mmCIF file of C-alpha atoms in Angstrom:
data_model
loop_
_atom_site.group_PDB
_atom_site.id
_atom_site.type_symbol
_atom_site.label_atom_id
_atom_site.label_comp_id
_atom_site.label_asym_id
_atom_site.label_seq_id
_atom_site.Cartn_x
_atom_site.Cartn_y
_atom_site.Cartn_z
ATOM 1 C CA MET A 1 11.974 9.109 -18.018
ATOM 2 C CA PHE A 2 10.745 7.165 -14.615
ATOM 3 C CA TYR A 3 13.337 7.775 -12.116
ATOM 4 C CA ARG A 4 14.710 10.799 -13.607
ATOM 5 C CA ASP A 5 15.081 14.288 -10.845
ATOM 6 C CA ILE A 6 14.649 17.211 -11.863
ATOM 7 C CA THR A 7 17.175 19.519 -10.711
ATOM 8 C CA PRO A 8 17.533 23.648 -10.767
ATOM 9 C CA SER A 9 19.001 23.803 -13.751
ATOM 10 C CA THR A 10 15.401 22.358 -15.355
ATOM 11 C CA ILE A 11 14.182 25.803 -13.977
ATOM 12 C CA GLU A 12 13.071 28.076 -16.863
ATOM 13 C CA GLN A 13 10.910 30.625 -15.977
ATOM 14 C CA PRO A 14 11.184 33.050 -12.617
ATOM 15 C CA LEU A 15 9.923 31.521 -9.335
ATOM 16 C CA GLN A 16 9.361 33.483 -6.164
ATOM 17 C CA THR A 17 10.993 31.719 -3.637
ATOM 18 C CA ASP A 18 10.404 35.129 -1.361
ATOM 19 C CA ILE A 19 7.525 34.759 0.969
ATOM 20 C CA SER A 20 8.356 37.058 3.725
ATOM 21 C CA GLU A 21 6.145 39.315 2.944
ATOM 22 C CA VAL A 22 2.954 37.529 1.587
ATOM 23 C CA ASN A 23 1.153 34.478 2.553
ATOM 24 C CA ILE A 24 0.493 32.636 0.248
ATOM 25 C CA MET A 25 -2.668 30.967 1.449
ATOM 26 C CA GLU A 26 -4.770 34.385 0.803
ATOM 27 C CA GLU A 27 -3.899 34.423 -2.665
ATOM 28 C CA LEU A 28 -6.205 33.806 -5.599
ATOM 29 C CA ASN A 29 -3.179 33.225 -8.371
ATOM 30 C CA VAL A 30 0.009 31.247 -7.077
ATOM 31 C CA SER A 31 1.351 30.823 -10.417
ATOM 32 C CA GLN A 32 4.550 32.475 -9.339
ATOM 33 C CA TRP A 33 5.335 30.412 -6.560
ATOM 34 C CA LEU A 34 5.141 27.263 -8.691
ATOM 35 C CA LEU A 35 6.928 25.533 -11.328
ATOM 36 C CA PHE A 36 6.126 24.040 -14.897
ATOM 37 C CA LYS A 37 7.221 22.153 -16.761
ATOM 38 C CA LYS A 38 9.780 23.179 -19.977
ATOM 39 C CA PRO A 39 7.204 23.147 -23.900
ATOM 40 C CA GLU A 40 9.222 20.247 -24.964
ATOM 41 C CA GLU A 41 8.682 18.543 -21.489
ATOM 42 C CA ASP A 42 5.809 15.609 -21.586
ATOM 43 C CA GLY A 43 4.245 14.662 -18.594
ATOM 44 C CA PRO A 44 2.416 16.553 -15.529
ATOM 45 C CA LEU A 45 2.346 20.566 -15.807
ATOM 46 C CA VAL A 46 3.463 21.160 -12.313
ATOM 47 C CA ARG A 47 7.077 20.205 -11.186
ATOM 48 C CA GLY A 48 7.222 21.632 -7.948
ATOM 49 C CA GLY A 49 6.529 24.957 -6.027
ATOM 50 C CA HIS A 50 6.056 26.102 -2.858
ATOM 51 C CA ALA A 51 4.078 24.051 -0.215
ATOM 52 C CA ASP A 52 1.493 26.695 0.495
ATOM 53 C CA ALA A 53 1.346 26.515 -3.509
ATOM 54 C CA LEU A 54 0.561 23.480 -3.944
ATOM 55 C CA VAL A 55 -2.353 23.904 -1.607
ATOM 56 C CA VAL A 56 -4.023 26.404 -2.979
ATOM 57 C CA HIS A 57 -3.251 25.017 -6.473
ATOM 58 C CA ALA A 58 -5.311 21.441 -5.043
ATOM 59 C CA THR A 59 -7.716 24.004 -4.478
ATOM 60 C CA ASN A 60 -8.594 24.830 -7.838
ATOM 61 C CA ALA A 61 -8.532 22.099 -9.505
ATOM 62 C CA VAL A 62 -10.392 22.198 -13.238
ATOM 63 C CA LYS A 63 -11.347 19.172 -15.399
ATOM 64 C CA ASN A 64 -8.073 18.952 -17.425
ATOM 65 C CA ASP A 65 -5.802 18.932 -14.918
ATOM 66 C CA PHE A 66 -7.883 16.842 -12.262
ATOM 67 C CA MET A 67 -5.128 14.166 -11.570
ATOM 68 C CA TYR A 68 -3.125 17.015 -10.061
ATOM 69 C CA GLN A 69 -5.287 17.354 -7.512
ATOM 70 C CA GLU A 70 -5.486 13.091 -6.837
ATOM 71 C CA ALA A 71 -1.913 13.285 -6.750
ATOM 72 C CA PHE A 72 -1.419 16.171 -4.637
ATOM 73 C CA LEU A 73 -4.095 14.034 -1.953
ATOM 74 C CA THR A 74 -2.269 10.559 -2.242
ATOM 75 C CA THR A 75 0.604 12.167 -1.728
ATOM 76 C CA TYR A 76 0.950 15.728 0.486
ATOM 77 C CA ARG A 77 1.767 13.783 3.724
ATOM 78 C CA THR A 78 5.674 13.659 2.319
ATOM 79 C CA PHE A 79 5.593 17.187 2.852
ATOM 80 C CA ILE A 80 2.647 18.523 5.224
ATOM 81 C CA SER A 81 1.363 16.700 7.908
ATOM 82 C CA PRO A 82 -3.063 16.235 7.611
ATOM 83 C CA LEU A 83 -3.337 18.895 10.605
ATOM 84 C CA GLU A 84 -1.089 21.325 8.912
ATOM 85 C CA LEU A 85 -2.983 20.759 5.864
ATOM 86 C CA ILE A 86 -6.348 21.263 7.097
ATOM 87 C CA GLN A 87 -5.566 24.318 8.970
ATOM 88 C CA LYS A 88 -4.448 25.547 6.301
ATOM 89 C CA LEU A 89 -8.016 25.072 4.395
ATOM 90 C CA CYS A 90 -10.348 26.273 7.395
ATOM 91 C CA MET A 91 -8.132 29.232 7.732
ATOM 92 C CA ARG A 92 -8.440 29.958 3.801
ATOM 93 C CA HIS A 93 -12.186 29.473 3.597
ATOM 94 C CA GLN A 94 -12.860 31.582 6.578
ATOM 95 C CA ARG A 95 -10.985 34.331 5.436
ATOM 96 C CA PHE A 96 -12.981 34.194 1.639
ATOM 97 C CA GLN A 97 -16.402 32.886 2.434
ATOM 98 C CA ASN A 98 -17.428 36.744 3.464
ATOM 99 C CA SER A 99 -15.326 38.162 1.014
ATOM 100 C CA GLY A 100 -17.214 40.632 -1.093
ATOM 101 C CA ASP A 101 -15.352 40.018 -4.386
ATOM 102 C CA LEU A 102 -16.835 37.075 -6.108
ATOM 103 C CA ASN A 103 -13.287 34.963 -6.718
ATOM 104 C CA ARG A 104 -12.294 35.110 -3.302
ATOM 105 C CA GLN A 105 -15.894 33.592 -2.105
ATOM 106 C CA ARG A 106 -15.600 30.578 -5.191
ATOM 107 C CA ALA A 107 -11.864 30.560 -3.698
ATOM 108 C CA GLY A 108 -13.460 29.438 -0.422
ATOM 109 C CA ARG A 109 -15.442 27.112 -1.860
ATOM 110 C CA GLU A 110 -13.184 25.491 -3.332
ATOM 111 C CA SER A 111 -10.876 25.312 -0.149
ATOM 112 C CA PHE A 112 -14.145 23.486 1.507
ATOM 113 C CA SER A 113 -14.404 21.128 -1.660
ATOM 114 C CA LEU A 114 -11.225 20.115 -1.324
ATOM 115 C CA LEU A 115 -11.458 19.784 2.865
ATOM 116 C CA VAL A 116 -13.780 17.218 2.898
ATOM 117 C CA ARG A 117 -11.553 15.458 0.145
ATOM 118 C CA VAL A 118 -8.799 15.406 3.133
ATOM 119 C CA VAL A 119 -11.187 15.051 5.251
ATOM 120 C CA SER A 120 -12.888 11.740 3.952
ATOM 121 C CA ASP A 121 -8.980 10.032 3.165
ATOM 122 C CA LEU A 122 -7.630 10.118 6.553
ATOM 123 C CA THR A 123 -6.608 7.839 7.700
ATOM 124 C CA LEU A 124 -6.624 6.057 11.363
ATOM 125 C CA THR A 125 -3.039 7.655 12.593
ATOM 126 C CA ASP A 126 -4.459 10.794 11.039
ATOM 127 C CA LEU A 127 -7.428 10.969 12.769
ATOM 128 C CA ASP A 128 -6.396 11.902 16.689
ATOM 129 C CA ASN A 129 -7.460 13.959 19.244
ATOM 130 C CA GLU A 130 -6.101 16.983 17.801
ATOM 131 C CA VAL A 131 -6.725 17.053 14.178
ATOM 132 C CA LEU A 132 -10.467 15.648 15.698
ATOM 133 C CA GLN A 133 -11.073 18.552 18.060
ATOM 134 C CA ILE A 134 -9.597 21.490 15.413
ATOM 135 C CA LEU A 135 -12.704 19.924 12.919
ATOM 136 C CA MET A 136 -15.187 20.064 15.014
ATOM 137 C CA GLU A 137 -14.420 23.116 16.040
ATOM 138 C CA PHE A 138 -14.923 24.344 12.238
ATOM 139 C CA VAL A 139 -18.679 21.890 11.911
ATOM 140 C CA TYR A 140 -19.563 24.606 15.161
ATOM 141 C CA GLN A 141 -18.470 27.650 12.907
ATOM 142 C CA LEU A 142 -20.073 26.825 9.616
ATOM 143 C CA LEU A 143 -23.466 25.969 11.654
ATOM 144 C CA CYS A 144 -22.484 29.608 13.668
ATOM 145 C CA ALA A 145 -22.429 30.939 10.167
ATOM 146 C CA GLY A 146 -25.466 29.963 8.561
ATOM 147 C CA ASP A 147 -23.617 27.312 6.357
ATOM 148 C CA LEU A 148 -25.725 24.086 7.064
ATOM 149 C CA THR A 149 -25.165 22.222 4.130
ATOM 150 C CA MET A 150 -21.709 22.283 4.566
ATOM 151 C CA ALA A 151 -21.852 21.710 7.963
ATOM 152 C CA LYS A 152 -23.364 18.793 7.323
ATOM 153 C CA ALA A 153 -21.291 17.516 4.696
ATOM 154 C CA LEU A 154 -18.068 18.061 6.951
ATOM 155 C CA ARG A 155 -19.518 16.335 9.702
ATOM 156 C CA VAL A 156 -20.807 13.377 7.267
ATOM 157 C CA LYS A 157 -17.512 12.346 6.449
ATOM 158 C CA LEU A 158 -15.778 13.046 9.855
ATOM 159 C CA LEU A 159 -18.393 10.946 11.759
ATOM 160 C CA GLU A 160 -17.980 8.452 8.832
ATOM 161 C CA ARG A 161 -13.860 8.305 9.457
ATOM 162 C CA TYR A 162 -13.927 8.537 13.531
ATOM 163 C CA GLN A 163 -16.493 5.079 13.499
ATOM 164 C CA ALA A 164 -13.765 3.816 11.405
ATOM 165 C CA LYS A 165 -11.581 4.196 13.804
ATOM 166 C CA MET A 166 -13.591 3.228 16.448
ATOM 167 C CA VAL A 167 -14.927 -0.078 14.688
ATOM 168 C CA HIS A 168 -10.977 -0.870 13.768
ATOM 169 C CA ASN A 169 -9.692 -0.560 17.377
ATOM 170 C CA THR A 170 -12.485 -2.657 18.985
ATOM 171 C CA SER A 171 -12.739 -5.236 15.759
ATOM 172 C CA ILE A 172 -11.385 -8.861 15.723
ATOM 173 C CA ASN A 173 -10.644 -10.263 12.763
ATOM 174 C CA ALA A 174 -13.525 -12.010 11.620
ATOM 175 C CA LEU A 175 -12.472 -14.655 9.744
ATOM 176 C CA LEU A 176 -10.308 -16.142 12.779
ATOM 177 C CA PRO A 177 -12.929 -19.015 13.606
ATOM 178 C CA SER A 178 -13.750 -19.914 17.190
ATOM 179 C CA GLN A 179 -10.486 -22.468 18.195
ATOM 180 C CA ASN A 180 -12.624 -24.878 18.983
ATOM 181 C CA ILE A 181 -13.082 -26.284 15.405
ATOM 182 C CA TYR A 182 -9.529 -27.214 15.058
ATOM 183 C CA THR A 183 -8.074 -30.894 14.898
ATOM 184 C CA ARG A 184 -4.782 -31.622 15.302
ATOM 185 C CA GLN A 185 -4.728 -34.672 13.708
ATOM 186 C CA ALA A 186 -5.491 -32.416 9.979
ATOM 187 C CA THR A 187 -2.503 -32.461 7.425
ATOM 188 C CA LEU A 188 -2.633 -30.116 4.417
ATOM 189 C CA LEU A 189 -2.789 -33.262 2.500
ATOM 190 C CA ASP A 190 -6.470 -33.947 3.831
ATOM 191 C CA TYR A 191 -7.463 -30.321 1.848
ATOM 192 C CA LYS A 192 -9.051 -29.853 -1.595
ATOM 193 C CA THR A 193 -6.018 -27.538 -3.673
ATOM 194 C CA GLU A 194 -8.426 -25.354 -5.064
ATOM 195 C CA LEU A 195 -9.989 -25.047 -1.296
ATOM 196 C CA ILE A 196 -6.956 -23.992 0.458
ATOM 197 C CA ALA A 197 -5.632 -21.079 -2.202
ATOM 198 C CA GLU A 198 -9.202 -19.931 -2.065
ATOM 199 C CA GLN A 199 -9.191 -19.257 2.101
ATOM 200 C CA MET A 200 -6.076 -18.190 1.802
ATOM 201 C CA THR A 201 -6.986 -15.690 -1.056
ATOM 202 C CA MET A 202 -9.853 -14.827 1.266
ATOM 203 C CA LEU A 203 -7.316 -13.794 4.309
ATOM 204 C CA ASP A 204 -4.892 -11.755 2.017
ATOM 205 C CA SER A 205 -7.660 -9.879 0.341
ATOM 206 C CA GLU A 206 -9.296 -9.248 3.807
ATOM 207 C CA LEU A 207 -5.565 -7.628 4.833
ATOM 208 C CA PHE A 208 -4.750 -6.063 1.652
ATOM 209 C CA MET A 209 -7.904 -3.852 1.541
ATOM 210 C CA LYS A 210 -7.092 -2.902 5.137
ATOM 211 C CA ILE A 211 -3.919 -1.351 3.766
ATOM 212 C CA GLU A 212 -4.696 2.652 3.236
ATOM 213 C CA ILE A 213 -2.774 4.178 0.579
ATOM 214 C CA PRO A 214 -0.230 6.975 2.701
ATOM 215 C CA GLU A 215 1.058 3.853 5.075
ATOM 216 C CA VAL A 216 2.640 2.810 1.681
ATOM 217 C CA LEU A 217 4.616 6.297 1.090
ATOM 218 C CA ILE A 218 4.869 6.890 5.206
ATOM 219 C CA TRP A 219 6.291 3.275 5.473
ATOM 220 C CA VAL A 220 8.946 4.107 2.370
ATOM 221 C CA LYS A 221 10.045 6.952 4.213
ATOM 222 C CA GLU A 222 9.928 6.518 7.798
ATOM 223 C CA GLN A 223 9.960 3.028 8.003
ATOM 224 C CA ASN A 224 7.070 3.212 10.956
ATOM 225 C CA GLU A 225 5.299 0.739 11.839
ATOM 226 C CA GLU A 226 2.658 2.762 14.652
ATOM 227 C CA ARG A 227 1.715 4.634 11.604
ATOM 228 C CA SER A 228 1.173 1.934 9.437
ATOM 229 C CA PRO A 229 -0.210 -0.659 11.457
ATOM 230 C CA ASN A 230 -2.290 -2.536 8.218
ATOM 231 C CA LEU A 231 0.539 -2.294 5.670
ATOM 232 C CA THR A 232 2.349 -4.282 9.028
ATOM 233 C CA GLU A 233 0.063 -6.610 9.409
ATOM 234 C CA PHE A 234 0.225 -7.766 5.456
ATOM 235 C CA THR A 235 3.639 -8.097 5.262
ATOM 236 C CA GLU A 236 4.214 -9.849 8.787
ATOM 237 C CA HIS A 237 1.215 -11.841 7.216
ATOM 238 C CA PHE A 238 2.989 -12.906 4.202
ATOM 239 C CA ASN A 239 6.588 -13.891 5.790
ATOM 240 C CA LYS A 240 4.487 -16.464 8.336
ATOM 241 C CA MET A 241 2.977 -17.999 5.552
ATOM 242 C CA SER A 242 6.180 -18.486 4.278
ATOM 243 C CA TYR A 243 7.900 -19.645 7.424
ATOM 244 C CA TRP A 244 4.419 -22.118 7.409
ATOM 245 C CA ALA A 245 4.793 -23.671 4.398
ATOM 246 C CA ARG A 246 8.590 -24.339 4.692
ATOM 247 C CA SER A 247 8.159 -25.953 8.290
ATOM 248 C CA ARG A 248 5.157 -28.528 6.850
ATOM 249 C CA ILE A 249 7.584 -29.421 4.994
ATOM 250 C CA LEU A 250 10.957 -29.738 6.766
ATOM 251 C CA GLU A 251 9.092 -31.556 9.516
ATOM 252 C CA GLN A 252 7.615 -34.721 7.369
ATOM 253 C CA ASN A 253 10.823 -37.119 8.129
ATOM 254 C CA GLU A 254 10.500 -39.243 4.655
ATOM 255 C CA ALA A 255 11.499 -38.027 1.569
ATOM 256 C CA LYS A 256 8.490 -39.340 -0.112
ATOM 257 C CA GLU A 257 6.384 -37.101 2.556
ATOM 258 C CA ARG A 258 9.033 -34.141 1.760
ATOM 259 C CA GLU A 259 8.243 -34.830 -1.799
ATOM 260 C CA ARG A 260 3.934 -35.227 -1.436
ATOM 261 C CA TYR A 261 4.132 -31.419 0.334
ATOM 262 C CA VAL A 262 6.517 -29.842 -1.926
ATOM 263 C CA LEU A 263 4.117 -31.136 -5.091
ATOM 264 C CA LYS A 264 0.889 -29.916 -2.958
ATOM 265 C CA PHE A 265 2.321 -26.317 -2.530
ATOM 266 C CA ILE A 266 2.808 -26.284 -6.498
ATOM 267 C CA LYS A 267 -0.219 -27.174 -6.688
ATOM 268 C CA ILE A 268 -1.690 -24.275 -4.794
ATOM 269 C CA MET A 269 0.426 -22.299 -5.916
ATOM 270 C CA LYS A 270 -0.964 -22.746 -9.621
ATOM 271 C CA SER A 271 -4.628 -22.361 -7.874
ATOM 272 C CA LEU A 272 -3.057 -18.917 -6.129
ATOM 273 C CA ARG A 273 -2.196 -17.341 -10.060
ATOM 274 C CA LYS A 274 -5.543 -18.544 -11.311
ATOM 275 C CA MET A 275 -7.015 -15.925 -8.684
ATOM 276 C CA ASN A 276 -4.509 -13.513 -9.222
ATOM 277 C CA ASN A 277 -3.393 -13.914 -5.674
ATOM 278 C CA PHE A 278 0.026 -12.879 -6.016
ATOM 279 C CA ASN A 279 0.640 -12.419 -3.015
ATOM 280 C CA SER A 280 0.588 -15.705 -1.276
ATOM 281 C CA TYR A 281 1.810 -17.277 -4.800
ATOM 282 C CA LEU A 282 5.160 -15.348 -4.075
ATOM 283 C CA ALA A 283 4.751 -16.330 0.183
ATOM 284 C CA LEU A 284 4.689 -19.602 -0.788
ATOM 285 C CA LEU A 285 7.683 -19.629 -3.896
ATOM 286 C CA SER A 286 9.645 -17.768 -1.227
ATOM 287 C CA ALA A 287 9.088 -21.094 0.634
ATOM 288 C CA LEU A 288 10.364 -23.608 -1.882
ATOM 289 C CA ASP A 289 13.493 -21.196 -3.068
ATOM 290 C CA SER A 290 14.396 -21.079 0.222
ATOM 291 C CA ALA A 291 17.856 -21.944 1.365
ATOM 292 C CA PRO A 292 16.676 -25.083 3.970
ATOM 293 C CA ILE A 293 14.177 -26.041 1.255
ATOM 294 C CA ARG A 294 16.112 -25.982 -1.652
ATOM 295 C CA ARG A 295 19.519 -27.397 -0.647
ATOM 296 C CA LEU A 296 17.688 -30.917 -0.592
ATOM 297 C CA GLU A 297 17.544 -33.180 -3.210
ATOM 298 C CA TRP A 298 14.166 -33.355 -5.379
ATOM 299 C CA GLN A 299 13.425 -34.611 -8.363
ATOM 300 C CA LYS A 300 14.279 -33.375 -11.451
ATOM 301 C CA TYR A 301 10.984 -32.546 -12.716
ATOM 302 C CA ILE A 302 10.022 -30.561 -9.169
ATOM 303 C CA THR A 303 12.963 -28.649 -9.572
ATOM 304 C CA GLU A 304 12.327 -28.018 -13.645
ATOM 305 C CA GLY A 305 8.543 -27.065 -12.326
ATOM 306 C CA LEU A 306 10.242 -24.777 -9.713
ATOM 307 C CA LYS A 307 12.228 -23.015 -12.187
ATOM 308 C CA GLU A 308 9.253 -22.325 -14.228
ATOM 309 C CA TYR A 309 7.552 -20.686 -11.335
ATOM 310 C CA CYS A 310 10.723 -18.503 -10.109
ATOM 311 C CA ALA A 311 10.486 -16.687 -13.606
ATOM 312 C CA LEU A 312 7.785 -14.876 -13.197
ATOM 313 C CA ILE A 313 9.348 -13.342 -10.508
ATOM 314 C CA ASP A 314 12.727 -12.817 -12.193
ATOM 315 C CA SER A 315 14.641 -9.381 -10.479
ATOM 316 C CA SER A 316 17.104 -9.441 -13.714
ATOM 317 C CA SER A 317 14.897 -7.054 -16.131
ATOM 318 C CA SER A 318 13.430 -5.381 -13.595
ATOM 319 C CA PHE A 319 10.387 -7.598 -12.538
ATOM 320 C CA ARG A 320 9.198 -7.472 -16.219
ATOM 321 C CA ALA A 321 7.287 -11.114 -16.397
ATOM 322 C CA TYR A 322 5.310 -9.742 -12.875
ATOM 323 C CA ARG A 323 5.200 -6.334 -14.185
ATOM 324 C CA GLN A 324 3.276 -7.617 -17.573
ATOM 325 C CA ALA A 325 1.389 -10.607 -15.418
ATOM 326 C CA LEU A 326 -0.353 -7.327 -13.134
ATOM 327 C CA ALA A 327 -0.795 -4.822 -16.337
ATOM 328 C CA ASP A 328 -2.661 -7.591 -18.108
ATOM 329 C CA THR A 329 -4.777 -8.513 -14.965
ATOM 330 C CA ASN A 330 -7.994 -7.568 -13.895
ATOM 331 C CA PRO A 331 -9.246 -6.805 -10.174
ATOM 332 C CA PRO A 332 -10.200 -8.566 -8.180
ATOM 333 C CA CYS A 333 -6.459 -8.940 -7.890
ATOM 334 C CA ILE A 334 -3.607 -9.114 -4.664
ATOM 335 C CA PRO A 335 -0.310 -7.702 -6.085
ATOM 336 C CA TYR A 336 2.848 -7.926 -4.384
ATOM 337 C CA ILE A 337 3.426 -5.315 -1.876
ATOM 338 C CA GLY A 338 7.172 -6.152 -1.907
ATOM 339 C CA LEU A 339 7.476 -4.644 -5.077
ATOM 340 C CA VAL A 340 5.802 -1.882 -4.897
ATOM 341 C CA LEU A 341 7.779 -0.583 -1.676
ATOM 342 C CA GLN A 342 11.125 -1.368 -3.994
ATOM 343 C CA ASP A 343 9.637 0.643 -6.794
ATOM 344 C CA LEU A 344 8.465 3.541 -4.114
ATOM 345 C CA THR A 345 12.171 3.213 -2.290
ATOM 346 C CA PHE A 346 14.250 3.728 -5.483
ATOM 347 C CA VAL A 347 11.320 7.095 -6.342
ATOM 348 C CA HIS A 348 12.476 7.970 -2.726
ATOM 349 C CA ILE A 349 15.650 7.755 -2.741
ATOM 350 C CA GLY A 350 16.859 8.791 -6.340
ATOM 351 C CA ASN A 351 14.766 12.135 -6.322
ATOM 352 C CA ASN A 352 15.663 15.107 -3.919
ATOM 353 C CA ASP A 353 12.132 16.193 -1.832
ATOM 354 C CA TYR A 354 13.226 19.825 -2.923
ATOM 355 C CA ILE A 355 14.394 21.032 -6.155
ATOM 356 C CA SER A 356 16.243 24.687 -3.951
ATOM 357 C CA ASP A 357 14.620 25.981 -0.644
ATOM 358 C CA ASN A 358 11.227 26.124 0.426
ATOM 359 C CA ILE A 359 10.480 24.170 -3.243
ATOM 360 C CA ILE A 360 9.239 21.246 -3.017
ATOM 361 C CA ASN A 361 9.877 18.663 -5.814
ATOM 362 C CA PHE A 362 6.400 17.912 -7.286
ATOM 363 C CA SER A 363 8.148 15.365 -10.155
ATOM 364 C CA LYS A 364 8.911 12.812 -7.038
ATOM 365 C CA ARG A 365 5.345 12.765 -6.074
ATOM 366 C CA TRP A 366 4.056 11.875 -9.512
ATOM 367 C CA GLN A 367 6.423 9.030 -9.326
ATOM 368 C CA GLN A 368 4.974 7.876 -6.235
ATOM 369 C CA PHE A 369 1.477 8.416 -6.953
ATOM 370 C CA ASN A 370 1.754 6.499 -10.259
ATOM 371 C CA ILE A 371 2.765 3.845 -8.413
ATOM 372 C CA VAL A 372 -0.097 3.423 -6.398
ATOM 373 C CA GLU A 373 -2.587 4.248 -7.810
ATOM 374 C CA ASN A 374 -2.014 0.754 -9.735
ATOM 375 C CA MET A 375 -2.243 -0.544 -6.179
ATOM 376 C CA LYS A 376 -5.619 1.208 -5.698
ATOM 377 C CA ARG A 377 -6.933 0.055 -9.023
ATOM 378 C CA PHE A 378 -6.714 -3.975 -7.048
ATOM 379 C CA LYS A 379 -8.595 -1.891 -3.547
ATOM 380 C CA LYS A 380 -11.825 -1.926 -6.149
ATOM 381 C CA GLY A 381 -12.156 -6.116 -6.553
ATOM 382 C CA CYS A 382 -13.160 -8.778 -4.142
ATOM 383 C CA TYR A 383 -13.650 -12.216 -4.050
ATOM 384 C CA ASN A 384 -16.827 -14.261 -2.816
ATOM 385 C CA PHE A 385 -15.746 -17.108 -2.250
ATOM 386 C CA LYS A 386 -17.471 -19.868 0.627
ATOM 387 C CA LYS A 387 -15.372 -19.466 3.858
ATOM 388 C CA HIS A 388 -14.689 -23.118 5.115
ATOM 389 C CA ASP A 389 -13.967 -22.419 9.168
ATOM 390 C CA HIS A 390 -11.747 -25.815 9.376
ATOM 391 C CA ILE A 391 -9.448 -24.716 6.423
ATOM 392 C CA ILE A 392 -9.270 -20.868 8.646
ATOM 393 C CA ALA A 393 -8.731 -23.073 11.614
ATOM 394 C CA PHE A 394 -6.342 -25.175 10.442
ATOM 395 C CA PHE A 395 -4.183 -22.074 8.607
ATOM 396 C CA ASN A 396 -4.459 -20.814 12.724
ATOM 397 C CA ASN A 397 -2.793 -17.907 11.579
ATOM 398 C CA PHE A 398 0.327 -19.255 10.243
ATOM 399 C CA ASP A 399 1.388 -19.010 13.317
ATOM 400 C CA GLU A 400 2.958 -22.402 13.863
ATOM 401 C CA PHE A 401 6.413 -22.489 12.418
ATOM 402 C CA LEU A 402 10.024 -23.143 12.966
ATOM 403 C CA CYS A 403 12.239 -20.911 13.708
ATOM 404 C CA GLU A 404 15.456 -19.891 11.069
ATOM 405 C CA GLU A 405 17.774 -21.835 13.053
ATOM 406 C CA ALA A 406 15.800 -25.092 13.958
ATOM 407 C CA MET A 407 15.356 -24.741 9.652
ATOM 408 C CA TRP A 408 18.617 -25.258 9.484
ATOM 409 C CA GLN A 409 19.357 -27.984 11.625
ATOM 410 C CA ILE A 410 16.486 -30.441 10.107
ATOM 411 C CA SER A 411 17.733 -29.569 6.398
ATOM 412 C CA GLU A 412 20.990 -30.444 7.673
ATOM 413 C CA SER A 413 20.315 -33.381 9.384
ATOM 414 C CA ILE A 414 18.190 -34.560 6.729
ATOM 415 C CA LYS A 415 21.078 -33.234 4.033
ATOM 416 C CA PRO A 416 24.861 -32.679 5.712
ATOM 417 C CA ARG A 417 26.937 -29.940 5.198
ATOM 418 C CA GLY A 418 29.375 -31.181 2.256
ATOM 419 C CA SER A 419 27.847 -34.265 0.978
ATOM 420 C CA LYS A 420 27.736 -35.200 -2.647
ATOM 421 C CA LYS A 421 24.452 -35.091 -4.544
ATOM 422 C CA THR A 422 23.244 -38.643 -5.546
ATOM 423 C CA THR A 423 22.164 -39.551 -8.768
#
């Protein structure tokens, strides 16, 4: 079952937990430090084990257990840091590379292969000065040992990640136009619905593509904005868009104008749904369904129409309608990140990190991996809409919005508390 935890009672085979006299990273066979599923159970083979045994098993990935390595690379940060993992893999390769034993030589090469994958997947926050220094020293050691091919392969991946970090630190959002394009006289109603939806989707897509999968797992565990910078930016963008939409409605003085804006946002939502942009779709839906907006009096066809849109994100059946819509969708697509974080939070809270002393609950990591794999799938597609500077400038990064208190003041000035609904 999806959120089922593993407890010590599920362990059938004896598991070695005392490693005081053993360096698992120097072992070829680590089965005695791993927990495997019972014969009658479904699902992945490896359910848990000592951290070092899980690392070694990841180096041994074969065709019929390839997904284990993928799950390991996606989730290892939840029980070991990138620095520690890199140090262990470097050490294992160094110990085995000059061995006269062919099996140990192969194990050394497998460790190096996994190291290259680890480096290629390092996030911007992973690649700090200490990690960079260790990897540079390891490249130098490979060169001194005459392993030129390996040194080049690792150096290429390291440079790719370093350059990506430098670009990120110096780049300015390419979709933001010069401010002199922006004309304050323009209103939402001046622009075609489909063009607005396309530009919203372009902004969303750029931010979504920047999210590195480990950020999501780190956020669920630590809620650390510094370690999840792109995820933080993406969620802030969602919130700002929602408040921006609410503000555009409430700042209209006449009921007829407010109604025109609501209808405009509904049309935009319809276009966003066709574009598989669930993120902006739900940002606007949350605006229209917010209390300061919802409490006002609207025509029946508007309220009935909103009910239909709200059905997509109905939480009464664990968001079944939305999950089904997402399952039926092909890239490009921008999913609602809030539900991804909710699912990961349920797994994190509902399952222990350890089965027993030093035995990591890898079943928990399998569940986390399966959740973010769907997110990975949608990062493979891209939108090819034409950029319209005047609309991007009109959005102004969605920075112009009223505070919550101001929204309520306006809402209550339109319809005072306790007033009866007119018929």
